[in-house]
PDB file of C-alpha atoms and ligand atoms in Angstrom:
ATOM      1  CA  MET E  56     -85.722-120.103  39.162  1.00 50.00           C
ATOM      2  CA  GLU E  57     -83.189-118.168  37.086  1.00 60.00           C
ATOM      3  CA  TYR E  58     -84.667-117.301  33.713  1.00 69.00           C
ATOM      4  CA  TYR E  59     -82.150-114.559  33.090  1.00 73.00           C
ATOM      5  CA  SER E  60     -78.570-113.826  33.978  1.00 88.00           C
ATOM      6  CA  GLU E  61     -77.944-113.187  37.642  1.00 91.00           C
ATOM      7  CA  HIS E  62     -77.178-109.549  36.853  1.00 93.00           C
ATOM      8  CA  ILE E  63     -80.497-108.982  35.171  1.00 93.00           C
ATOM      9  CA  SER E  64     -82.388-110.745  37.930  1.00 94.00           C
ATOM     10  CA  ARG E  65     -80.742-108.449  40.433  1.00 95.00           C
ATOM     11  CA  LEU E  66     -81.556-105.370  38.370  1.00 95.00           C
ATOM     12  CA  ILE E  67     -85.185-106.466  38.059  1.00 95.00           C
ATOM     13  CA  ALA E  68     -85.353-107.071  41.812  1.00 95.00           C
ATOM     14  CA  GLU E  69     -83.969-103.607  42.601  1.00 96.00           C
ATOM     15  CA  LEU E  70     -86.226-101.819  40.109  1.00 96.00           C
ATOM     16  CA  GLY E  71     -89.181-103.756  41.514  1.00 95.00           C
ATOM     17  CA  ARG E  72     -88.620-102.088  44.890  1.00 95.00           C
ATOM     18  CA  LEU E  73     -89.540 -98.695  43.428  1.00 93.00           C
ATOM     19  CA  PRO E  74     -93.039 -97.414  44.240  1.00 87.00           C
ATOM     20  CA  GLY E  75     -95.622 -98.314  41.615  1.00 89.00           C
ATOM     21  CA  ILE E  76     -93.278-100.669  39.771  1.00 93.00           C
ATOM     22  CA  GLY E  77     -94.541-104.247  39.572  1.00 93.00           C
ATOM     23  CA  THR E  78     -92.559-107.236  38.305  1.00 92.00           C
ATOM     24  CA  LYS E  79     -93.640-106.691  34.693  1.00 95.00           C
ATOM     25  CA  SER E  80     -92.641-103.031  34.689  1.00 96.00           C
ATOM     26  CA  ALA E  81     -89.361-103.884  36.419  1.00 96.00           C
ATOM     27  CA  GLN E  82     -88.574-106.396  33.677  1.00 95.00           C
ATOM     28  CA  ARG E  83     -89.477-103.913  30.966  1.00 96.00           C
ATOM     29  CA  LEU E  84     -87.249-101.245  32.524  1.00 96.00           C
ATOM     30  CA  ALA E  85     -84.373-103.670  33.032  1.00 96.00           C
ATOM     31  CA  PHE E  86     -84.396-104.776  29.392  1.00 95.00           C
ATOM     32  CA  PHE E  87     -84.733-101.185  28.265  1.00 97.00           C
ATOM     33  CA  LEU E  88     -81.713-100.175  30.360  1.00 96.00           C
ATOM     34  CA  ILE E  89     -79.377-102.917  29.182  1.00 95.00           C
ATOM     35  CA  ASN E  90     -80.200-102.017  25.587  1.00 96.00           C
ATOM     36  CA  GLN E  91     -79.277 -98.371  26.117  1.00 96.00           C
ATOM     37  CA  PRO E  92     -75.853 -96.977  25.197  1.00 97.00           C
ATOM     38  CA  LYS E  93     -73.485 -97.262  28.133  1.00 96.00           C
ATOM     39  CA  GLU E  94     -73.150 -93.469  28.478  1.00 97.00           C
ATOM     40  CA  GLN E  95     -76.915 -93.098  28.832  1.00 97.00           C
ATOM     41  CA  VAL E  96     -77.012 -95.570  31.705  1.00 97.00           C
ATOM     42  CA  GLU E  97     -74.042 -93.849  33.334  1.00 97.00           C
ATOM     43  CA  LYS E  98     -75.885 -90.526  33.158  1.00 97.00           C
ATOM     44  CA  LEU E  99     -78.866 -92.079  34.900  1.00 97.00           C
ATOM     45  CA  THR E 100     -76.907 -93.755  37.688  1.00 96.00           C
ATOM     46  CA  GLU E 101     -74.917 -90.560  38.193  1.00 96.00           C
ATOM     47  CA  ALA E 102     -78.085 -88.477  38.448  1.00 96.00           C
ATOM     48  CA  VAL E 103     -79.569 -90.888  40.995  1.00 96.00           C
ATOM     49  CA  LEU E 104     -76.417 -90.906  43.108  1.00 95.00           C
ATOM     50  CA  GLU E 105     -75.907 -87.168  42.950  1.00 94.00           C
ATOM     51  CA  ALA E 106     -79.491 -86.448  43.906  1.00 92.00           C
ATOM     52  CA  ARG E 107     -79.308 -88.931  46.758  1.00 92.00           C
ATOM     53  CA  ASN E 108     -76.018 -87.528  48.033  1.00 92.00           C
ATOM     54  CA  ASN E 109     -76.745 -83.831  47.688  1.00 92.00           C
ATOM     55  CA  VAL E 110     -80.419 -83.304  48.299  1.00 92.00           C
ATOM     56  CA  LYS E 111     -81.416 -82.768  51.911  1.00 94.00           C
ATOM     57  CA  TYR E 112     -84.283 -81.428  53.977  1.00 95.00           C
ATOM     58  CA  CYS E 113     -84.503 -77.677  54.460  1.00 97.00           C
ATOM     59  CA  LYS E 114     -83.722 -77.109  58.136  1.00 97.00           C
ATOM     60  CA  THR E 115     -86.786 -74.881  58.487  1.00 97.00           C
ATOM     61  CA  CYS E 116     -89.624 -76.181  56.291  1.00 97.00           C
ATOM     62  CA  PHE E 117     -88.307 -79.701  55.500  1.00 97.00           C
ATOM     63  CA  THR E 118     -88.804 -79.489  51.770  1.00 97.00           C
ATOM     64  CA  LEU E 119     -86.057 -81.019  49.619  1.00 95.00           C
ATOM     65  CA  THR E 120     -83.220 -78.669  48.747  1.00 95.00           C
ATOM     66  CA  ASP E 121     -79.496 -78.558  47.934  1.00 93.00           C
ATOM     67  CA  ARG E 122     -78.820 -76.060  50.703  1.00 92.00           C
ATOM     68  CA  ASP E 123     -79.244 -75.933  54.465  1.00 94.00           C
ATOM     69  CA  GLU E 124     -82.212 -73.636  54.009  1.00 96.00           C
ATOM     70  CA  CYS E 125     -84.375 -73.629  50.870  1.00 97.00           C
ATOM     71  CA  PRO E 126     -84.756 -70.522  48.647  1.00 97.00           C
ATOM     72  CA  ILE E 127     -88.305 -69.917  49.944  1.00 98.00           C
ATOM     73  CA  CYS E 128     -87.343 -69.965  53.625  1.00 97.00           C
ATOM     74  CA  SER E 129     -84.323 -67.754  53.012  1.00 97.00           C
ATOM     75  CA  SER E 130     -86.244 -65.206  50.913  1.00 97.00           C
ATOM     76  CA  ALA E 131     -86.902 -61.793  52.489  1.00 97.00           C
ATOM     77  CA  LYS E 132     -89.764 -61.307  50.008  1.00 96.00           C
ATOM     78  CA  ARG E 133     -91.858 -64.052  51.587  1.00 97.00           C
ATOM     79  CA  ASP E 134     -94.213 -63.554  54.513  1.00 97.00           C
ATOM     80  CA  HIS E 135     -92.679 -65.713  57.199  1.00 97.00           C
ATOM     81  CA  LYS E 136     -95.658 -65.219  59.512  1.00 97.00           C
ATOM     82  CA  VAL E 137     -97.941 -67.280  57.277  1.00 98.00           C
ATOM     83  CA  ILE E 138     -97.136 -70.986  57.089  1.00 98.00           C
ATOM     84  CA  MET E 139     -98.876 -73.359  54.693  1.00 97.00           C
ATOM     85  CA  VAL E 140     -98.732 -76.974  55.830  1.00 97.00           C
ATOM     86  CA  VAL E 141     -98.516 -79.501  52.968  1.00 95.00           C
ATOM     87  CA  GLU E 142     -97.997 -83.255  52.848  1.00 94.00           C
ATOM     88  CA  ASN E 143     -95.038 -83.378  50.485  1.00 92.00           C
ATOM     89  CA  PRO E 144     -92.667 -81.298  48.326  1.00 93.00           C
ATOM     90  CA  ARG E 145     -94.812 -81.976  45.246  1.00 90.00           C
ATOM     91  CA  ASP E 146     -97.744 -80.167  46.866  1.00 90.00           C
ATOM     92  CA  LEU E 147     -95.431 -77.264  47.700  1.00 93.00           C
ATOM     93  CA  ALA E 148     -94.372 -77.156  44.049  1.00 91.00           C
ATOM     94  CA  ALA E 149     -98.034 -77.101  42.958  1.00 88.00           C
ATOM     95  CA  TYR E 150     -98.716 -73.999  45.067  1.00 90.00           C
ATOM     96  CA  GLU E 151     -95.464 -72.354  44.003  1.00 92.00           C
ATOM     97  CA  LYS E 152     -96.471 -72.781  40.377  1.00 89.00           C
ATOM     98  CA  THR E 153     -99.478 -70.522  40.946  1.00 88.00           C
ATOM     99  CA  GLY E 154     -97.070 -67.723  41.838  1.00 90.00           C
ATOM    100  CA  GLN E 155     -99.803 -66.237  44.038  1.00 89.00           C
ATOM    101  CA  TYR E 156     -98.876 -67.521  47.454  1.00 93.00           C
ATOM    102  CA  HIS E 157     -96.381 -65.369  49.301  1.00 96.00           C
ATOM    103  CA  GLY E 158     -96.117 -67.066  52.648  1.00 97.00           C
ATOM    104  CA  VAL E 159     -93.804 -69.936  53.540  1.00 98.00           C
ATOM    105  CA  TYR E 160     -94.420 -73.673  53.880  1.00 98.00           C
ATOM    106  CA  HIS E 161     -94.048 -76.614  56.210  1.00 98.00           C
ATOM    107  CA  VAL E 162     -93.698 -80.059  54.627  1.00 97.00           C
ATOM    108  CA  LEU E 163     -95.020 -82.915  56.772  1.00 97.00           C
ATOM    109  CA  HIS E 164     -93.692 -85.744  54.591  1.00 95.00           C
ATOM    110  CA  GLY E 165     -96.880 -87.754  54.903  1.00 93.00           C
ATOM    111  CA  ALA E 166    -100.227 -87.729  56.631  1.00 94.00           C
ATOM    112  CA  ILE E 167    -101.506 -89.425  59.742  1.00 93.00           C
ATOM    113  CA  SER E 168    -102.939 -92.821  58.813  1.00 91.00           C
ATOM    114  CA  PRO E 169    -103.909 -95.331  61.503  1.00 86.00           C
ATOM    115  CA  MET E 170    -104.564 -97.851  58.693  1.00 86.00           C
ATOM    116  CA  LEU E 171    -100.957 -97.655  57.522  1.00 85.00           C
ATOM    117  CA  GLY E 172     -99.639 -97.307  61.049  1.00 88.00           C
ATOM    118  CA  ILE E 173     -98.463 -93.720  60.473  1.00 90.00           C
ATOM    119  CA  GLY E 174     -98.870 -91.689  63.634  1.00 92.00           C
ATOM    120  CA  PRO E 175     -98.225 -88.027  64.485  1.00 93.00           C
ATOM    121  CA  ALA E 176     -94.636 -88.857  65.464  1.00 93.00           C
ATOM    122  CA  ASP E 177     -93.925 -90.229  61.975  1.00 94.00           C
ATOM    123  CA  ILE E 178     -94.459 -86.912  60.181  1.00 95.00           C
ATOM    124  CA  LYS E 179     -92.741 -83.526  60.698  1.00 96.00           C
ATOM    125  CA  LEU E 180     -95.318 -82.309  63.196  1.00 95.00           C
ATOM    126  CA  LYS E 181     -93.087 -81.728  66.206  1.00 95.00           C
ATOM    127  CA  GLU E 182     -90.945 -79.577  63.942  1.00 96.00           C
ATOM    128  CA  LEU E 183     -93.993 -77.506  62.993  1.00 97.00           C
ATOM    129  CA  MET E 184     -94.872 -76.905  66.632  1.00 96.00           C
ATOM    130  CA  VAL E 185     -91.320 -75.693  67.288  1.00 96.00           C
ATOM    131  CA  ARG E 186     -91.662 -73.198  64.443  1.00 96.00           C
ATOM    132  CA  LEU E 187     -94.906 -71.900  65.953  1.00 96.00           C
ATOM    133  CA  GLU E 188     -93.013 -70.768  69.027  1.00 94.00           C
ATOM    134  CA  GLY E 189     -91.748 -67.962  66.798  1.00 93.00           C
ATOM    135  CA  ASP E 190     -93.718 -65.055  65.354  1.00 95.00           C
ATOM    136  CA  VAL E 191     -96.542 -66.669  63.338  1.00 96.00           C
ATOM    137  CA  ASP E 192     -99.930 -65.130  62.426  1.00 97.00           C
ATOM    138  CA  GLU E 193    -101.586 -67.933  60.498  1.00 97.00           C
ATOM    139  CA  VAL E 194    -101.223 -71.615  59.699  1.00 97.00           C
ATOM    140  CA  ILE E 195    -102.977 -72.687  56.496  1.00 96.00           C
ATOM    141  CA  ILE E 196    -103.559 -76.430  56.463  1.00 96.00           C
ATOM    142  CA  ALA E 197    -103.356 -77.661  52.877  1.00 94.00           C
ATOM    143  CA  THR E 198    -103.195 -81.402  53.390  1.00 93.00           C
ATOM    144  CA  ASN E 199    -105.030 -83.455  50.744  1.00 88.00           C
ATOM    145  CA  SER E 200    -108.788 -83.828  51.025  1.00 83.00           C
ATOM    146  CA  GLY E 201    -108.864 -87.615  51.452  1.00 84.00           C
ATOM    147  CA  VAL E 202    -109.581 -89.289  54.771  1.00 88.00           C
ATOM    148  CA  GLU E 203    -105.959 -89.119  55.904  1.00 91.00           C
ATOM    149  CA  GLY E 204    -105.470 -85.504  54.883  1.00 91.00           C
ATOM    150  CA  GLU E 205    -108.649 -84.500  56.726  1.00 91.00           C
ATOM    151  CA  ALA E 206    -107.687 -86.440  59.839  1.00 92.00           C
ATOM    152  CA  THR E 207    -104.264 -84.817  59.778  1.00 95.00           C
ATOM    153  CA  ALA E 208    -105.831 -81.361  59.379  1.00 94.00           C
ATOM    154  CA  MET E 209    -108.108 -81.968  62.378  1.00 94.00           C
ATOM    155  CA  TYR E 210    -105.251 -83.240  64.493  1.00 95.00           C
ATOM    156  CA  ILE E 211    -103.029 -80.276  63.668  1.00 95.00           C
ATOM    157  CA  SER E 212    -105.762 -77.721  64.250  1.00 95.00           C
ATOM    158  CA  ARG E 213    -106.461 -79.188  67.692  1.00 95.00           C
ATOM    159  CA  LEU E 214    -102.760 -78.900  68.515  1.00 94.00           C
ATOM    160  CA  ILE E 215    -102.481 -75.321  67.348  1.00 95.00           C
ATOM    161  CA  LYS E 216    -105.762 -73.882  68.670  1.00 92.00           C
ATOM    162  CA  PRO E 217    -104.500 -73.456  72.255  1.00 93.00           C
ATOM    163  CA  THR E 218    -101.595 -71.324  71.003  1.00 93.00           C
ATOM    164  CA  GLY E 219    -104.047 -68.671  69.771  1.00 93.00           C
ATOM    165  CA  ILE E 220    -102.524 -68.711  66.283  1.00 96.00           C
ATOM    166  CA  ARG E 221    -105.118 -68.471  63.489  1.00 96.00           C
ATOM    167  CA  VAL E 222    -105.664 -71.861  61.828  1.00 96.00           C
ATOM    168  CA  THR E 223    -107.346 -72.157  58.441  1.00 95.00           C
ATOM    169  CA  ARG E 224    -108.099 -75.007  56.048  1.00 94.00           C
ATOM    170  CA  ILE E 225    -108.064 -74.676  52.271  1.00 90.00           C
ATOM    171  CA  ALA E 226    -111.551 -74.814  50.749  1.00 85.00           C
ATOM    172  CA  ASN E 227    -113.235 -77.932  49.432  1.00 69.00           C
ATOM    173  CA  GLY E 228    -112.729 -76.889  45.820  1.00 54.00           C
ATOM    174  CA  VAL E 229    -110.172 -79.655  45.827  1.00 56.00           C
ATOM    175  CA  PRO E 230    -111.898 -82.934  44.934  1.00 55.00           C
ATOM    176  CA  VAL E 231    -111.993 -85.626  47.598  1.00 46.00           C
ATOM    177  CA  GLY E 232    -109.036 -87.944  47.340  1.00 48.00           C
ATOM    178  CA  GLY E 233    -107.417 -85.612  44.827  1.00 55.00           C
ATOM    179  CA  ASP E 234    -103.728 -85.079  45.201  1.00 63.00           C
ATOM    180  CA  LEU E 235    -102.858 -81.403  45.223  1.00 63.00           C
ATOM    181  CA  GLU E 236    -100.202 -81.898  42.577  1.00 62.00           C
ATOM    182  CA  TYR E 237    -102.747 -82.947  39.952  1.00 66.00           C
ATOM    183  CA  ILE E 238    -105.048 -80.014  40.474  1.00 71.00           C
ATOM    184  CA  ASP E 239    -104.941 -77.034  38.157  1.00 79.00           C
ATOM    185  CA  GLU E 240    -103.726 -73.670  39.371  1.00 80.00           C
ATOM    186  CA  VAL E 241    -107.092 -71.919  39.244  1.00 80.00           C
ATOM    187  CA  THR E 242    -108.642 -74.549  41.514  1.00 82.00           C
ATOM    188  CA  LEU E 243    -105.684 -74.332  43.887  1.00 83.00           C
ATOM    189  CA  LEU E 244    -105.989 -70.564  44.125  1.00 84.00           C
ATOM    190  CA  ARG E 245    -109.738 -70.792  44.686  1.00 84.00           C
ATOM    191  CA  ALA E 246    -109.120 -73.311  47.462  1.00 84.00           C
ATOM    192  CA  LEU E 247    -106.585 -70.973  49.051  1.00 87.00           C
ATOM    193  CA  GLU E 248    -108.760 -67.872  48.784  1.00 85.00           C
ATOM    194  CA  GLY E 249    -111.812 -69.727  50.094  1.00 84.00           C
ATOM    195  CA  ARG E 250    -110.007 -71.108  53.132  1.00 90.00           C
ATOM    196  CA  ARG E 251    -112.053 -71.260  56.308  1.00 87.00           C
ATOM    197  CA  GLU E 252    -111.269 -70.919  59.986  1.00 88.00           C
ATOM    198  CA  LEU E 253    -110.852 -74.139  61.899  1.00 86.00           C
TER     199      LEU E 253
HETATM  200 ZN1   ZN H 289     -87.466 -74.206  53.570  1.00 61.57          ZN
END
């Protein structure tokens, strides 16, 4: 049934594909957008396109960046022998905001979840193992503390153990099910300092 013009229906359908956007929100956004000045909408579409076309994965840590290698991986000031494994670039940003972590990162882009059908091959785990063939002293596993994050941590630690590289897990100061990005800096630092051997 077409309540609106075909163009608006299409816009609502596309917006509705975004994560966390239901039909009602999609409608609200669509009507908001068509009531905006044309230039404002152009700015938005341009920003979306430019981000999509220019942002890529860092070839080393797989965070999002404009370059082949992100500023953290290419910095001589960072300790490249300590790798913190996080689920996504937002978690990396949370730790960067503390300004107290001087190692580098590895972004998995997800966590292992049998429920959602996400296996070890679906996240950047192979890529982590390749990195560990280099000179690495410690891997700090900072996946989220929910069921999936814990399962992923266990899986990774079992993979790494045989290599003899030290594997640690950030402390439980992080509430269960809490996404790293929503946790304040003090708690993050406490979790990092209180990390335990796996
Ligand atoms: Zn990087």
